[in-house]
Coordinates of C-alpha atoms and ligand atoms in Angstrom, one line a residue:
M1 CA 0.4 -0.1 0.0
K2 CA 1.7 4.2 -0.9
V3 CA -0.2 6.5 1.5
L4 CA 1.2 10.0 1.3
V5 CA 1.7 11.7 4.2
T6 CA 0.7 15.6 4.4
G7 CA 2.8 16.8 7.2
G8 CA 5.3 13.2 7.3
M9 CA 7.7 16.1 7.8
G10 CA 6.2 16.9 11.1
Y11 CA 6.2 15.6 14.5
I12 CA 3.9 13.0 15.0
G13 CA 4.1 12.4 11.1
S14 CA 7.2 12.1 11.0
H15 CA 7.2 8.8 13.3
T16 CA 3.9 7.5 11.8
C17 CA 6.6 7.0 9.1
I18 CA 9.2 5.4 10.3
Q19 CA 5.9 3.1 11.9
M20 CA 4.8 2.6 8.0
L21 CA 7.8 1.5 7.0
G22 CA 8.0 -1.4 9.2
A23 CA 4.6 -2.2 8.4
G24 CA 5.9 -2.9 5.0
I25 CA 3.7 0.5 4.6
T26 CA 5.3 3.2 1.8
P27 CA 4.4 6.9 2.3
V28 CA 4.8 9.4 0.4
I29 CA 5.4 12.9 2.8
F30 CA 3.9 15.4 0.1
D31 CA 5.5 18.4 3.5
N32 CA 5.7 22.1 2.6
L33 CA 8.3 22.6 6.0
Y34 CA 5.9 25.9 7.3
N35 CA 7.3 24.2 10.2
S36 CA 9.8 22.0 9.4
K37 CA 13.4 20.7 8.8
Q38 CA 14.5 18.8 6.3
A39 CA 16.5 17.0 8.7
V40 CA 14.4 14.8 9.6
L41 CA 14.1 13.0 6.1
Q42 CA 17.6 11.8 5.9
R43 CA 16.4 11.3 10.9
I44 CA 14.2 8.9 9.4
E45 CA 16.2 7.0 6.5
K46 CA 18.6 6.7 9.9
V47 CA 16.9 5.0 11.0
T48 CA 14.4 2.8 8.9
G49 CA 17.6 2.1 6.2
H50 CA 14.8 2.8 3.6
R51 CA 15.0 6.1 1.0
L52 CA 12.3 8.2 1.0
D53 CA 10.1 9.8 -1.3
F54 CA 8.8 13.1 -0.5
V55 CA 7.8 16.1 -2.4
K56 CA 8.1 20.0 -1.1
G57 CA 5.1 21.2 -1.1
D58 CA 1.4 23.5 -0.2
I59 CA -1.7 21.1 0.1
R60 CA -3.7 23.9 -1.0
D61 CA -1.8 23.8 -4.1
K62 CA -4.1 21.8 -6.1
A63 CA -2.7 21.0 -9.4
L64 CA 0.8 19.5 -7.2
L65 CA -1.5 17.1 -5.2
T66 CA -3.3 15.5 -8.4
K67 CA 0.1 15.1 -9.7
T68 CA 1.3 13.6 -6.6
L69 CA -1.5 11.9 -5.8
K70 CA -1.6 10.6 -9.6
T71 CA 2.1 9.7 -10.2
H72 CA 3.0 7.6 -7.4
A73 CA -0.5 5.9 -7.6
I74 CA -1.6 6.5 -3.5
D75 CA -4.2 4.7 -2.4
A76 CA -4.6 6.0 0.8
V77 CA -4.2 10.0 3.0
I78 CA -3.1 10.5 6.3
H79 CA -3.2 13.7 7.1
F80 CA -1.5 15.6 8.7
A81 CA -1.5 18.9 7.9
G82 CA -2.3 22.1 9.5
L83 CA -1.4 25.2 11.7
K84 CA -1.7 23.2 15.4
A85 CA -0.6 26.6 18.0
V86 CA -3.5 27.7 20.1
G87 CA -2.2 31.6 21.0
E88 CA -1.3 32.1 17.7
S89 CA -4.8 30.3 15.9
V90 CA -6.0 33.9 18.5
E91 CA -4.1 35.6 16.4
K92 CA -4.3 34.9 13.0
P93 CA -7.4 33.4 12.6
L94 CA -7.6 33.5 8.8
E95 CA -3.9 31.9 8.0
Y96 CA -5.8 28.8 10.4
Y97 CA -8.6 28.3 8.3
D98 CA -6.9 28.9 4.7
N99 CA -4.4 26.6 6.0
N100 CA -6.3 24.3 7.6
V101 CA -9.9 23.7 6.5
N102 CA -9.0 25.2 3.1
G103 CA -6.0 23.5 2.8
T104 CA -8.0 20.0 3.5
L105 CA -11.2 21.4 0.8
V106 CA -8.2 21.2 -2.1
L107 CA -6.8 18.0 -0.7
V108 CA -10.3 16.5 -1.1
A109 CA -10.5 17.9 -4.4
A110 CA -7.9 16.5 -5.6
M111 CA -8.2 13.8 -4.3
Q112 CA -11.6 13.3 -6.1
E113 CA -10.1 14.5 -9.0
A114 CA -7.0 11.2 -8.7
G115 CA -10.2 9.2 -7.7
V116 CA -7.6 8.2 -4.0
K117 CA -10.9 7.2 -1.5
S118 CA -9.3 6.7 1.9
L119 CA -8.4 9.3 3.6
V120 CA -7.5 10.0 8.0
F121 CA -7.7 13.2 9.4
S122 CA -5.8 14.5 12.2
S123 CA -8.4 15.6 14.1
S124 CA -7.6 16.4 18.5
A125 CA -9.8 15.8 22.2
T126 CA -9.9 19.6 21.6
V127 CA -12.9 19.2 20.0
Y128 CA -14.7 17.7 22.7
G129 CA -14.6 21.3 24.5
D130 CA -14.6 21.0 28.4
P131 CA -16.3 18.0 28.5
A132 CA -18.7 17.4 31.2
S133 CA -17.4 14.2 32.5
V134 CA -14.5 12.0 32.0
P135 CA -13.6 9.8 30.3
I136 CA -14.3 10.9 27.3
T137 CA -15.9 8.3 24.8
E138 CA -16.5 8.8 20.7
D139 CA -20.5 10.6 20.6
F140 CA -19.3 13.0 23.4
P141 CA -20.9 16.5 22.4
T142 CA -18.1 18.1 20.9
S143 CA -17.4 22.3 20.9
A144 CA -14.7 24.3 20.4
T145 CA -13.6 27.5 22.7
N146 CA -10.0 28.7 20.1
P147 CA -9.9 29.3 16.4
Y148 CA -6.9 26.3 16.3
G149 CA -10.0 23.9 17.4
R150 CA -13.3 25.0 15.8
S151 CA -10.5 24.5 12.6
K152 CA -10.6 20.7 13.5
L153 CA -14.7 20.6 14.1
M154 CA -15.2 22.9 11.3
V155 CA -12.8 20.4 8.9
E156 CA -15.1 17.1 10.3
E157 CA -18.3 18.9 9.8
C158 CA -17.0 19.2 6.6
L159 CA -15.7 15.8 6.1
T160 CA -19.1 14.7 7.5
D161 CA -21.1 16.7 4.6
F162 CA -19.0 15.2 2.4
H163 CA -19.1 12.0 2.8
H164 CA -23.0 12.0 3.4
A165 CA -22.8 12.8 -0.3
N166 CA -20.1 9.8 -1.5
P167 CA -20.7 7.2 1.0
D168 CA -18.5 4.7 -1.3
W169 CA -15.3 6.9 1.0
S170 CA -13.1 5.5 3.9
I171 CA -13.0 9.3 6.1
T172 CA -10.9 8.3 9.6
L173 CA -11.6 10.9 11.8
L174 CA -8.8 10.1 14.6
R175 CA -8.5 12.3 18.4
Y176 CA -5.8 12.8 19.5
F177 CA -4.8 12.9 22.8
N178 CA -1.7 15.0 24.0
P179 CA 1.3 12.5 21.9
V180 CA 3.9 13.4 24.1
G181 CA 7.4 11.5 23.7
S182 CA 9.9 10.4 21.3
H183 CA 11.2 7.6 18.7
P184 CA 13.3 5.3 20.7
S185 CA 16.8 5.6 18.3
G186 CA 16.8 9.5 20.1
E187 CA 17.1 10.6 16.3
L188 CA 13.3 12.2 16.1
G189 CA 11.1 14.1 18.2
E190 CA 9.6 17.3 19.2
D191 CA 11.0 20.5 17.7
P192 CA 9.1 23.5 18.3
Q193 CA 9.6 26.3 17.0
G194 CA 10.2 29.1 19.8
I195 CA 8.5 29.2 23.5
P196 CA 7.2 25.8 23.8
N197 CA 3.5 26.6 24.1
N198 CA 3.7 22.5 25.4
L199 CA 4.4 21.1 28.1
M200 CA 6.6 18.0 27.9
P201 CA 8.7 20.0 25.4
F202 CA 8.7 22.9 28.2
V203 CA 9.4 20.3 30.9
S204 CA 12.3 18.7 28.5
Q205 CA 13.5 22.0 27.6
V206 CA 14.0 23.7 31.7
A207 CA 15.8 19.9 32.0
V208 CA 18.6 20.4 29.2
G209 CA 19.3 24.0 30.6
R210 CA 17.6 26.2 27.6
R211 CA 15.6 27.8 29.4
D212 CA 15.4 28.5 33.3
C213 CA 12.3 27.4 35.4
L214 CA 8.8 26.2 34.2
S215 CA 5.4 27.8 34.9
V216 CA 2.5 25.6 36.5
F217 CA -0.2 26.8 35.1
G218 CA -3.0 27.1 37.8
N219 CA -2.8 24.8 41.3
D220 CA -6.9 25.5 42.7
Y221 CA -8.2 22.9 39.5
P222 CA -9.8 20.6 41.3
T223 CA -8.4 17.9 40.8
P224 CA -6.1 15.9 43.3
D225 CA -2.6 18.0 43.3
G226 CA -4.5 20.7 41.5
T227 CA -2.7 20.2 38.9
G228 CA -4.7 20.2 34.8
V229 CA -4.3 16.3 33.7
R230 CA -3.9 15.3 30.7
D231 CA -3.6 12.1 29.0
Y232 CA -0.5 12.0 27.6
I233 CA 0.6 9.1 25.3
H234 CA 3.7 8.3 23.4
V235 CA 4.0 9.4 20.0
V236 CA 4.9 5.4 18.7
D237 CA 1.3 4.5 20.3
L238 CA -0.4 7.3 18.2
A239 CA 2.2 6.3 15.2
D240 CA 0.6 2.8 15.2
G241 CA -2.8 3.6 16.1
H242 CA -2.6 5.4 11.9
I243 CA -1.6 1.9 10.8
A244 CA -4.4 -0.4 12.9
A245 CA -6.5 2.3 11.4
L246 CA -5.0 2.2 7.4
E247 CA -5.2 -2.1 8.1
N248 CA -8.7 -2.2 10.0
V249 CA -10.8 0.4 8.7
G250 CA -8.6 1.8 5.6
A251 CA -10.3 0.3 3.1
K252 CA -13.5 -0.1 4.7
M253 CA -16.6 2.8 3.5
G254 CA -17.8 4.7 6.0
L255 CA -17.4 7.8 8.6
H256 CA -15.0 6.3 11.5
I257 CA -14.4 7.6 14.4
Y258 CA -11.8 6.9 17.1
N259 CA -9.7 8.4 20.3
L260 CA -7.2 7.2 20.5
G261 CA -5.8 7.8 24.4
T262 CA -4.4 5.7 26.9
G263 CA -7.4 6.3 29.4
N264 CA -5.0 7.1 31.7
G265 CA -4.9 11.3 33.4
S266 CA -1.2 12.4 34.8
S267 CA -1.4 16.1 36.4
V268 CA 1.1 18.7 35.6
L269 CA 3.7 17.6 39.0
E270 CA 3.6 13.8 38.1
M271 CA 5.0 15.2 34.3
V272 CA 7.2 17.1 36.2
K273 CA 7.7 14.1 38.6
A274 CA 8.6 11.6 35.8
F275 CA 10.9 13.8 33.6
E276 CA 13.1 14.1 37.3
A277 CA 13.3 10.6 37.4
A278 CA 14.4 9.7 33.3
S279 CA 16.5 12.0 33.3
G280 CA 17.8 12.7 36.8
K281 CA 18.0 16.8 35.7
Q282 CA 15.9 19.0 38.1
V283 CA 13.0 20.8 37.1
P284 CA 12.1 23.7 38.7
Y285 CA 8.7 25.7 38.8
Q286 CA 7.0 28.5 39.4
V287 CA 2.7 28.2 39.9
V288 CA 1.1 31.0 37.9
A289 CA -2.4 32.4 37.1
R290 CA -4.2 29.5 34.4
R291 CA -3.9 29.6 31.5
A292 CA -6.7 31.0 29.4
G293 CA -9.1 28.1 28.4
D294 CA -7.9 26.2 30.1
I295 CA -9.5 23.1 31.6
A296 CA -9.6 20.6 34.5
E297 CA -8.9 17.7 33.2
C298 CA -9.3 14.9 30.2
W299 CA -8.3 11.6 29.4
A300 CA -9.6 9.2 26.8
D301 CA -11.7 6.0 26.3
P302 CA -10.1 4.3 24.4
S303 CA -11.9 1.4 23.9
K304 CA -13.5 2.3 20.9
A305 CA -10.1 1.5 18.9
M306 CA -9.3 -1.6 21.0
Q307 CA -12.4 -3.2 20.0
E308 CA -12.7 -2.7 16.6
L309 CA -9.3 -1.5 15.0
G310 CA -7.6 -3.9 17.5
W311 CA -5.5 -1.0 19.1
K312 CA -3.9 0.4 23.0
A313 CA -1.6 2.1 23.6
L314 CA 1.5 0.0 24.4
R315 CA 3.9 2.6 26.1
S316 CA 4.2 4.0 30.3
L317 CA 5.3 7.7 31.6
D318 CA 8.1 5.4 32.1
D319 CA 8.5 5.0 28.3
M320 CA 7.3 8.7 27.7
T321 CA 9.8 10.6 29.4
T322 CA 13.4 8.6 29.2
D323 CA 12.6 9.4 25.3
T324 CA 11.9 12.6 25.8
W325 CA 15.1 12.5 27.5
R326 CA 16.7 11.0 25.0
W327 CA 16.1 13.1 22.6
Q328 CA 16.4 16.4 24.5
S329 CA 20.0 15.6 25.0
N330 CA 21.0 14.0 22.1
N331 CA 19.8 17.6 20.4
P332 CA 19.7 20.5 22.1
Q333 CA 19.2 22.4 20.2
G334 CA 16.4 20.5 18.3
Y335 CA 17.5 19.2 14.2
P336 CA 20.3 20.6 12.7
D337 CA 19.9 23.2 9.7
I338 CA 21.1 21.3 6.7
Ligands
LIG1 P1 3.8 20.1 12.9 O1 3.8 20.7 13.3 O2 4.7 18.7 14.5 O3 3.9 19.1 12.0 C1 2.0 19.7 10.7 C2 3.2 19.7 9.3 O4 2.8 20.1 8.4 C3 4.5 19.7 10.0 O5 5.3 19.9 8.9 C4 5.1 21.5 8.7 O6 6.3 22.5 8.0 C5 3.3 21.0 7.7 N1 2.4 22.1 7.3 C6 1.6 22.2 8.1 N2 0.7 23.7 7.2 C7 1.4 23.0 5.9 C8 0.9 23.2 3.9 N3 -0.6 24.0 3.6 N4 1.1 22.9 3.2 C9 1.8 21.4 2.8 N5 2.2 21.1 4.6 C10 1.7 21.5 5.7 O7 2.7 19.5 14.2 P2 2.2 17.5 14.9 O8 2.0 18.0 16.4 O9 3.5 17.1 13.9 O10 0.7 17.8 14.4 C11 0.4 16.9 12.7 C12 -1.2 16.4 13.3 O11 -2.1 16.9 14.7 C13 -1.7 18.6 12.9 O12 -2.5 19.2 12.3 C14 -2.1 18.9 14.4 O13 -3.5 20.1 14.7 C15 -2.7 17.3 14.7 N6 -2.4 17.2 16.6 C16 -1.4 17.3 16.7 C17 -1.7 17.6 18.6 C18 0.0 18.1 19.2 O14 -0.6 17.8 20.5 N7 1.1 17.6 18.8 C19 -3.1 17.1 19.1 C20 -4.0 17.3 18.1 C21 -3.9 17.5 16.8
LIG2 C1 -2.7 21.9 24.3 C2 -4.2 22.7 23.5 C3 -5.6 22.1 22.3 C4 -4.1 21.6 21.6 C5 -2.5 20.6 22.3 C6 -1.9 19.5 21.2 C7 -4.8 24.2 24.5 C8 -6.0 26.1 25.9 N1 -5.1 23.7 24.4 O1 -3.9 20.9 24.8 O2 -5.9 22.6 22.2 O3 -5.1 20.6 20.8 O4 -2.4 22.0 23.3 O5 -0.5 21.3 21.3 O6 -3.7 25.8 24.2 N2 0.5 23.2 30.9 C9 1.7 24.0 32.2 N3 2.5 24.9 31.9 C10 3.1 24.5 30.5 C11 2.4 24.1 29.2 C12 0.8 23.5 29.8 O7 1.5 24.1 33.5 O8 4.6 25.5 30.2 C13 0.1 22.9 31.6 C14 -1.7 22.3 31.2 O9 -2.0 23.9 31.6 C15 -2.1 21.9 31.1 C16 -1.3 20.7 30.3 O10 0.1 21.2 31.3 O11 -3.4 21.3 32.5 C17 -0.6 20.3 28.7 O12 -0.7 21.3 28.0 P1 -1.2 21.1 27.1 O13 0.7 20.2 26.6 O14 -0.4 22.6 26.5 O15 -1.8 20.0 26.5 P2 -2.8 21.3 26.7 O16 -3.1 21.6 26.6 O17 -4.2 19.4 26.3

């Protein structure tokens, strides 16, 4: 099977390409390198021993996408490409709607033209808004509180309408919880540009000495230690979830929706402790005000993915923190510019 991976040079996409090659699936990467570096390709090739096809392009370029789908005889698409910073999306909403929503519409139009009818889309647990209870199942109500989240919700709704009109397609919406960790080789990992927005990259940059101190956003939530609780999932488990989706429903007509999470919640302070244990480094922190838009707790009920895809997350919190530390300590400044 040949799969076009939009955004395949990014954090989750690059790990997914590695797992695909291990499963005998051939990825073709399509990425404009807006938030990733050319060095990722070399790292994937180094870890897997395979050469990869990479097309540098923007998902809003329909002609290039259609040509790529046709010339590579693509069977299915995994669509990671998009912008993902919540704060930035509040400042630049049109860029988010253009890239994430319009970009997906152009991709689907190109797939129609090329006759490719299998799509796996990177959605997010953010579409559950502030859930009434945890764990969260796929039938919970959806909502959005910022343009990033709304762009994911809009894409889900567009794809649902599109599927009503085109029931012979297979469309899979994967709602990720909190992806963390790195490839165990230490060659690939998360490499945010500028100040990290998310907890784990911030913690690992403090541990490696790039930043002085973590700000813990509030310790007055109704949670056991007062800090926010999330469902952190190892990025390699998440990558395997895509392969399970391709193999189990990628050729089945229908609109399929799955949570990809572990089913366990961990607090900010638990993550800091786990990271200190894995790295042997101190992570100094100070408690500051809550971050606007944050919720107290969020974790998945992943049983639907287990039942229908035969997939579950296997890696522990220790794997997540140990692997993150290996990547961060081997690559303190992230990927090199080449
Ligand atoms: P990432 O930024 O590391 O990767 C996204 C990739 O897409 C980058 O390589 C970027 O250069 C590329 N890209 C962006 N716009 C493009 C365009 N118009 N044309 C071509 N390429 C483009 O992000 P990630 O963490 O790997 O996330 C992948 C997907 O998963 C995103 O859609 C994101 O919204 C979603 N997601 C991520 C998380 C998370 O915590 N990382 C959680 C839930 C959902
Ligand atoms: C955030 C986004 C979400 C997006 C997800 C993945 C917000 C409000 N939500 O989720 O839409 O899908 O990232 O990109 O931005 N924390 C700190 N200090 C930090 C960073 C985070 O205490 O410097 C805390 C947060 O308050 C939260 C937890 O750590 O309790 C996890 O935060 P983060 O990694 O940003 O993920 P989410 O907020 O779950």
